Amino acid sequence: MDACYDLAGRKAIVTGGAGGLGHGIAAGLRDAGATVELWDADRVKLEAAAAELGVTAQLVDITDAAAVDAAAAAAFTTHGRVDILVNNAGTLGEVKPIWQTDPRNFEAVLRVNLFGTYLVSRALLGRMRMQAPRAATGGHPLRGHVVNIASIQGKEGMALAAAYSASKAGVIALTKSAAKETARDGIIVTAITPAAAETAMAKEISAERRADILARIPMGRFVEVDEVARMVLWLASDECSFSTGGIFDLSGGRATY
């Protein structure tokens, strides 16, 4: 990917960094000059992604508060600061009507997608707001950027995806709350609501389900990983300095609000 933004000197963490979307986002940040660290719970895929990208990595279960706190402390020890956090880790869960779903699966999806995003945000934001401003805009400090990967399903809901939709709606609300709490600290917190992307998660669904999702997108295709990465680059740059709490559509026209 051709880098449009200069992120030289920035320190970035990407959760779910071993997956297709996380890998693409990490590559974009690296190509723009950032020092990138991947977090993931899959050791084999994490080591492979880190080696391919030439970046550092930590094996982290983001649903474990103690593990997240330890990883955050280690990241600050290693890098000195964290300028960019991309909360990307997520899981799809069952594709069933709500009355057929397993409560344990519903809870597991919320634990990764929402509770995990909360734990990582909690651990990193508390430290980021204490670090020295890296830059300033109009005399106001800029200490960092947080980009949360939500979903168009978090805006609209979707049949057969109650857990995923609810978890991503929670990420949207979490984004807005965190943005209000850190606005005067110079931390910009935003979220993206992409339509389905061509990743491993998309391969988990049936051909019928894929056709249903595709039919909902006016542009008639899934979003490309590079398109998500490019939006993250802008949201993680100093060009994004007054949009905190913003939820950015990336749905090919699917969004109804």
One Martini backbone bead per residue (centre of mass of N, CA, C, O) as a GRO file, in nm:
protein
  257
    1MET     BB    1   0.095   0.036   0.023
    2ASP     BB    2   0.050   0.366  -0.017
    3ALA     BB    3   0.162   0.620   0.172
    4CYS     BB    4  -0.016   0.923   0.289
    5TYR     BB    5   0.122   0.906   0.573
    6ASP     BB    6   0.317   1.038   0.846
    7LEU     BB    7   0.429   0.797   1.113
    8ALA     BB    8   0.688   0.874   1.218
    9GLY     BB    9   0.754   0.760   1.554
   10ARG     BB   10   0.521   0.586   1.595
   11LYS     BB   11   0.326   0.392   1.827
   12ALA     BB   12   0.173   0.068   1.766
   13ILE     BB   13  -0.141  -0.109   1.824
   14VAL     BB   14  -0.272  -0.437   1.715
   15THR     BB   15  -0.546  -0.611   1.738
   16GLY     BB   16  -0.574  -0.891   1.572
   17GLY     BB   17  -0.292  -0.907   1.394
   18ALA     BB   18  -0.318  -1.205   1.249
   19GLY     BB   19  -0.532  -1.114   1.079
   20GLY     BB   20  -0.640  -0.978   0.794
   21LEU     BB   21  -0.713  -0.692   0.899
   22GLY     BB   22  -0.478  -0.651   1.097
   23HIS     BB   23  -0.253  -0.697   0.893
   24GLY     BB   24  -0.330  -0.461   0.702
   25ILE     BB   25  -0.310  -0.234   0.910
   26ALA     BB   26  -0.018  -0.286   0.996
   27ALA     BB   27   0.106  -0.241   0.717
   28GLY     BB   28   0.014   0.054   0.687
   29LEU     BB   29   0.161   0.165   0.935
   30ARG     BB   30   0.443   0.075   0.858
   31ASP     BB   31   0.455   0.223   0.576
   32ALA     BB   32   0.414   0.509   0.741
   33GLY     BB   33   0.645   0.458   0.997
   34ALA     BB   34   0.552   0.279   1.212
   35THR     BB   35   0.563   0.118   1.518
   36VAL     BB   36   0.469  -0.225   1.545
   37GLU     BB   37   0.225  -0.408   1.748
   38LEU     BB   38   0.110  -0.730   1.804
   39TRP     BB   39  -0.209  -0.869   1.902
   40ASP     BB   40  -0.268  -1.217   2.006
   41ALA     BB   41  -0.401  -1.562   2.067
   42ASP     BB   42  -0.240  -1.678   1.813
   43ARG     BB   43   0.065  -1.796   1.796
   44VAL     BB   44   0.118  -1.891   1.508
   45LYS     BB   45  -0.003  -1.646   1.352
   46LEU     BB   46   0.158  -1.428   1.498
   47GLU     BB   47   0.445  -1.514   1.420
   48ALA     BB   48   0.397  -1.498   1.116
   49ALA     BB   49   0.312  -1.200   1.095
   50ALA     BB   50   0.559  -1.070   1.229
   51ALA     BB   51   0.765  -1.182   1.026
   52GLU     BB   52   0.639  -1.065   0.765
   53LEU     BB   53   0.635  -0.754   0.879
   54GLY     BB   54   0.862  -0.680   1.093
   55VAL     BB   55   0.740  -0.712   1.392
   56THR     BB   56   0.607  -0.700   1.690
   57ALA     BB   57   0.489  -0.920   1.971
   58GLN     BB   58   0.191  -1.032   2.160
   59LEU     BB   59   0.054  -1.266   2.368
   60VAL     BB   60  -0.307  -1.204   2.387
   61ASP     BB   61  -0.581  -1.207   2.608
   62ILE     BB   62  -0.838  -0.970   2.596
   63THR     BB   63  -1.024  -1.119   2.836
   64ASP     BB   64  -0.767  -1.065   3.025
   65ALA     BB   65  -0.688  -0.833   3.248
   66ALA     BB   66  -0.400  -0.912   3.338
   67ALA     BB   67  -0.281  -0.953   3.052
   68VAL     BB   68  -0.335  -0.668   2.949
   69ASP     BB   69  -0.176  -0.509   3.160
   70ALA     BB   70   0.096  -0.647   3.101
   71ALA     BB   71   0.112  -0.567   2.800
   72ALA     BB   72   0.102  -0.264   2.841
   73ALA     BB   73   0.353  -0.238   3.015
   74ALA     BB   74   0.547  -0.364   2.806
   75ALA     BB   75   0.502  -0.159   2.578
   76PHE     BB   76   0.608   0.089   2.739
   77THR     BB   77   0.886  -0.028   2.792
   78THR     BB   78   0.969  -0.072   2.493
   79HIS     BB   79   0.853   0.224   2.357
   80GLY     BB   80   0.755   0.454   2.591
   81ARG     BB   81   0.493   0.454   2.399
   82VAL     BB   82   0.148   0.527   2.274
   83ASP     BB   83  -0.015   0.656   1.978
   84ILE     BB   84  -0.155   0.378   1.868
   85LEU     BB   85  -0.486   0.227   1.869
   86VAL     BB   86  -0.618  -0.091   1.745
   87ASN     BB   87  -0.941  -0.224   1.779
   88ASN     BB   88  -0.981  -0.544   1.607
   89ALA     BB   89  -1.067  -0.769   1.766
   90GLY     BB   90  -1.266  -1.063   1.659
   91THR     BB   91  -1.594  -1.232   1.650
   92LEU     BB   92  -1.879  -1.387   1.518
   93GLY     BB   93  -2.034  -1.646   1.558
   94GLU     BB   94  -2.339  -1.735   1.537
   95VAL     BB   95  -2.584  -1.834   1.270
   96LYS     BB   96  -2.877  -1.750   1.436
   97PRO     BB   97  -3.145  -1.750   1.590
   98ILE     BB   98  -3.186  -1.651   1.910
   99TRP     BB   99  -3.348  -1.922   2.005
  100GLN     BB  100  -3.079  -2.107   1.901
  101THR     BB  101  -2.878  -2.005   2.082
  102ASP     BB  102  -2.584  -2.002   2.271
  103PRO     BB  103  -2.507  -1.842   2.555
  104ARG     BB  104  -2.200  -1.897   2.542
  105ASN     BB  105  -2.155  -1.767   2.265
  106PHE     BB  106  -2.266  -1.489   2.321
  107GLU     BB  107  -2.064  -1.426   2.548
  108ALA     BB  108  -1.801  -1.469   2.384
  109VAL     BB  109  -1.844  -1.238   2.184
  110LEU     BB  110  -1.860  -1.009   2.396
  111ARG     BB  111  -1.580  -1.060   2.524
  112VAL     BB  112  -1.419  -0.983   2.275
  113ASN     BB  113  -1.557  -0.730   2.129
  114LEU     BB  114  -1.617  -0.564   2.404
  115PHE     BB  115  -1.454  -0.639   2.659
  116GLY     BB  116  -1.178  -0.634   2.518
  117THR     BB  117  -1.190  -0.338   2.430
  118TYR     BB  118  -1.214  -0.231   2.713
  119LEU     BB  119  -0.951  -0.345   2.838
  120VAL     BB  120  -0.756  -0.210   2.641
  121SER     BB  121  -0.849   0.079   2.683
  122ARG     BB  122  -0.801   0.093   2.985
  123ALA     BB  123  -0.490   0.031   2.976
  124LEU     BB  124  -0.402   0.254   2.761
  125LEU     BB  125  -0.540   0.526   2.837
  126GLY     BB  126  -0.419   0.562   3.120
  127ARG     BB  127  -0.129   0.597   2.989
  128MET     BB  128  -0.160   0.802   2.755
  129ARG     BB  129  -0.257   1.053   2.934
  130MET     BB  130   0.049   1.065   3.075
  131GLN     BB  131   0.185   1.139   2.830
  132ALA     BB  132   0.350   1.318   2.630
  133PRO     BB  133   0.314   1.528   2.399
  134ARG     BB  134   0.378   1.506   2.050
  135ALA     BB  135   0.164   1.732   1.986
  136ALA     BB  136  -0.011   2.017   1.826
  137THR     BB  137  -0.340   2.187   1.798
  138GLY     BB  138  -0.395   2.501   1.856
  139GLY     BB  139  -0.250   2.435   2.149
  140HIS     BB  140  -0.337   2.136   2.151
  141PRO     BB  141  -0.295   1.833   2.252
  142LEU     BB  142  -0.124   1.524   2.129
  143ARG     BB  143  -0.120   1.177   2.243
  144GLY     BB  144  -0.349   1.020   2.062
  145HIS     BB  145  -0.491   0.721   1.892
  146VAL     BB  146  -0.817   0.565   1.861
  147VAL     BB  147  -0.925   0.264   1.681
  148ASN     BB  148  -1.238   0.121   1.622
  149ILE     BB  149  -1.371  -0.192   1.515
  150ALA     BB  150  -1.666  -0.224   1.398
  151SER     BB  151  -2.003  -0.217   1.249
  152ILE     BB  152  -2.283  -0.203   1.062
  153GLN     BB  153  -2.437  -0.394   1.264
  154GLY     BB  154  -2.426  -0.181   1.500
  155LYS     BB  155  -2.644   0.002   1.357
  156GLU     BB  156  -2.870  -0.219   1.230
  157GLY     BB  157  -2.846  -0.490   1.249
  158MET     BB  158  -2.893  -0.863   1.225
  159ALA     BB  159  -2.994  -1.137   1.120
  160LEU     BB  160  -2.828  -1.400   1.283
  161ALA     BB  161  -2.651  -1.152   1.470
  162ALA     BB  162  -2.685  -1.061   1.774
  163ALA     BB  163  -2.405  -1.065   1.906
  164TYR     BB  164  -2.245  -0.901   1.702
  165SER     BB  165  -2.425  -0.651   1.691
  166ALA     BB  166  -2.420  -0.585   1.995
  167SER     BB  167  -2.113  -0.558   2.026
  168LYS     BB  168  -2.080  -0.322   1.813
  169ALA     BB  169  -2.268  -0.125   1.952
  170GLY     BB  170  -2.092  -0.111   2.205
  171VAL     BB  171  -1.840   0.008   2.066
  172ILE     BB  172  -1.970   0.273   1.988
  173ALA     BB  173  -2.036   0.367   2.278
  174LEU     BB  174  -1.749   0.341   2.388
  175THR     BB  175  -1.624   0.550   2.205
  176LYS     BB  176  -1.790   0.796   2.300
  177SER     BB  177  -1.711   0.782   2.597
  178ALA     BB  178  -1.399   0.792   2.570
  179ALA     BB  179  -1.389   1.061   2.416
  180LYS     BB  180  -1.506   1.237   2.647
  181GLU     BB  181  -1.282   1.157   2.864
  182THR     BB  182  -1.020   1.247   2.650
  183ALA     BB  183  -1.041   1.526   2.504
  184ARG     BB  184  -0.840   1.701   2.709
  185ASP     BB  185  -0.583   1.494   2.661
  186GLY     BB  186  -0.532   1.436   2.345
  187ILE     BB  187  -0.745   1.204   2.260
  188ILE     BB  188  -0.844   1.016   1.979
  189VAL     BB  189  -1.175   0.868   1.939
  190THR     BB  190  -1.269   0.610   1.712
  191ALA     BB  191  -1.481   0.465   1.445
  192ILE     BB  192  -1.559   0.183   1.240
  193THR     BB  193  -1.825   0.079   0.985
  194PRO     BB  194  -1.801  -0.193   0.828
  195ALA     BB  195  -1.840  -0.400   0.606
  196ALA     BB  196  -1.775  -0.667   0.469
  197ALA     BB  197  -1.478  -0.855   0.444
  198GLU     BB  198  -1.197  -1.011   0.287
  199THR     BB  199  -1.188  -1.261   0.515
  200ALA     BB  200  -1.195  -1.521   0.728
  201MET     BB  201  -1.477  -1.448   0.838
  202ALA     BB  202  -1.622  -1.467   0.556
  203LYS     BB  203  -1.562  -1.788   0.537
  204GLU     BB  204  -1.773  -1.879   0.771
  205ILE     BB  205  -1.993  -1.840   0.572
  206SER     BB  206  -2.236  -1.889   0.373
  207ALA     BB  207  -2.344  -1.845   0.056
  208GLU     BB  208  -2.621  -1.732   0.139
  209ARG     BB  209  -2.518  -1.519   0.339
  210ARG     BB  210  -2.337  -1.368   0.145
  211ALA     BB  211  -2.561  -1.283  -0.053
  212ASP     BB  212  -2.722  -1.118   0.151
  213ILE     BB  213  -2.503  -0.911   0.220
  214LEU     BB  214  -2.440  -0.814  -0.069
  215ALA     BB  215  -2.736  -0.706  -0.126
  216ARG     BB  216  -2.696  -0.457   0.094
  217ILE     BB  217  -2.474  -0.342  -0.109
  218PRO     BB  218  -2.474  -0.100  -0.344
  219MET     BB  219  -2.176  -0.166  -0.465
  220GLY     BB  220  -2.153  -0.499  -0.480
  221ARG     BB  221  -1.932  -0.529  -0.237
  222PHE     BB  222  -1.668  -0.581  -0.057
  223VAL     BB  223  -1.441  -0.475   0.149
  224GLU     BB  224  -1.123  -0.382   0.149
  225VAL     BB  225  -0.853  -0.392   0.343
  226ASP     BB  226  -0.715  -0.132   0.231
  227GLU     BB  227  -0.959   0.054   0.290
  228VAL     BB  228  -0.945   0.030   0.593
  229ALA     BB  229  -0.649   0.116   0.633
  230ARG     BB  230  -0.678   0.404   0.517
  231MET     BB  231  -0.871   0.506   0.736
  232VAL     BB  232  -0.688   0.453   0.975
  233LEU     BB  233  -0.461   0.645   0.895
  234TRP     BB  234  -0.622   0.902   0.929
  235LEU     BB  235  -0.724   0.850   1.227
  236ALA     BB  236  -0.400   0.824   1.321
  237SER     BB  237  -0.361   1.113   1.247
  238ASP     BB  238  -0.322   1.463   1.268
  239GLU     BB  239  -0.563   1.520   1.073
  240CYS     BB  240  -0.708   1.392   1.324
  241SER     BB  241  -0.824   1.652   1.568
  242PHE     BB  242  -1.182   1.684   1.581
  243SER     BB  243  -1.323   1.366   1.569
  244THR     BB  244  -1.408   1.285   1.836
  245GLY     BB  245  -1.648   1.021   1.839
  246GLY     BB  246  -1.639   0.921   1.562
  247ILE     BB  247  -1.837   0.753   1.303
  248PHE     BB  248  -1.716   0.560   1.027
  249ASP     BB  249  -1.816   0.491   0.724
  250LEU     BB  250  -1.774   0.146   0.540
  251SER     BB  251  -2.048   0.029   0.339
  252GLY     BB  252  -2.122   0.103   0.036
  253GLY     BB  253  -2.421   0.237   0.132
  254ARG     BB  254  -2.573   0.076   0.367
  255ALA     BB  255  -2.617   0.297   0.544
  256THR     BB  256  -2.893   0.466   0.729
  257TYR     BB  257  -2.685   0.658   0.949
   0.00000   0.00000   0.00000
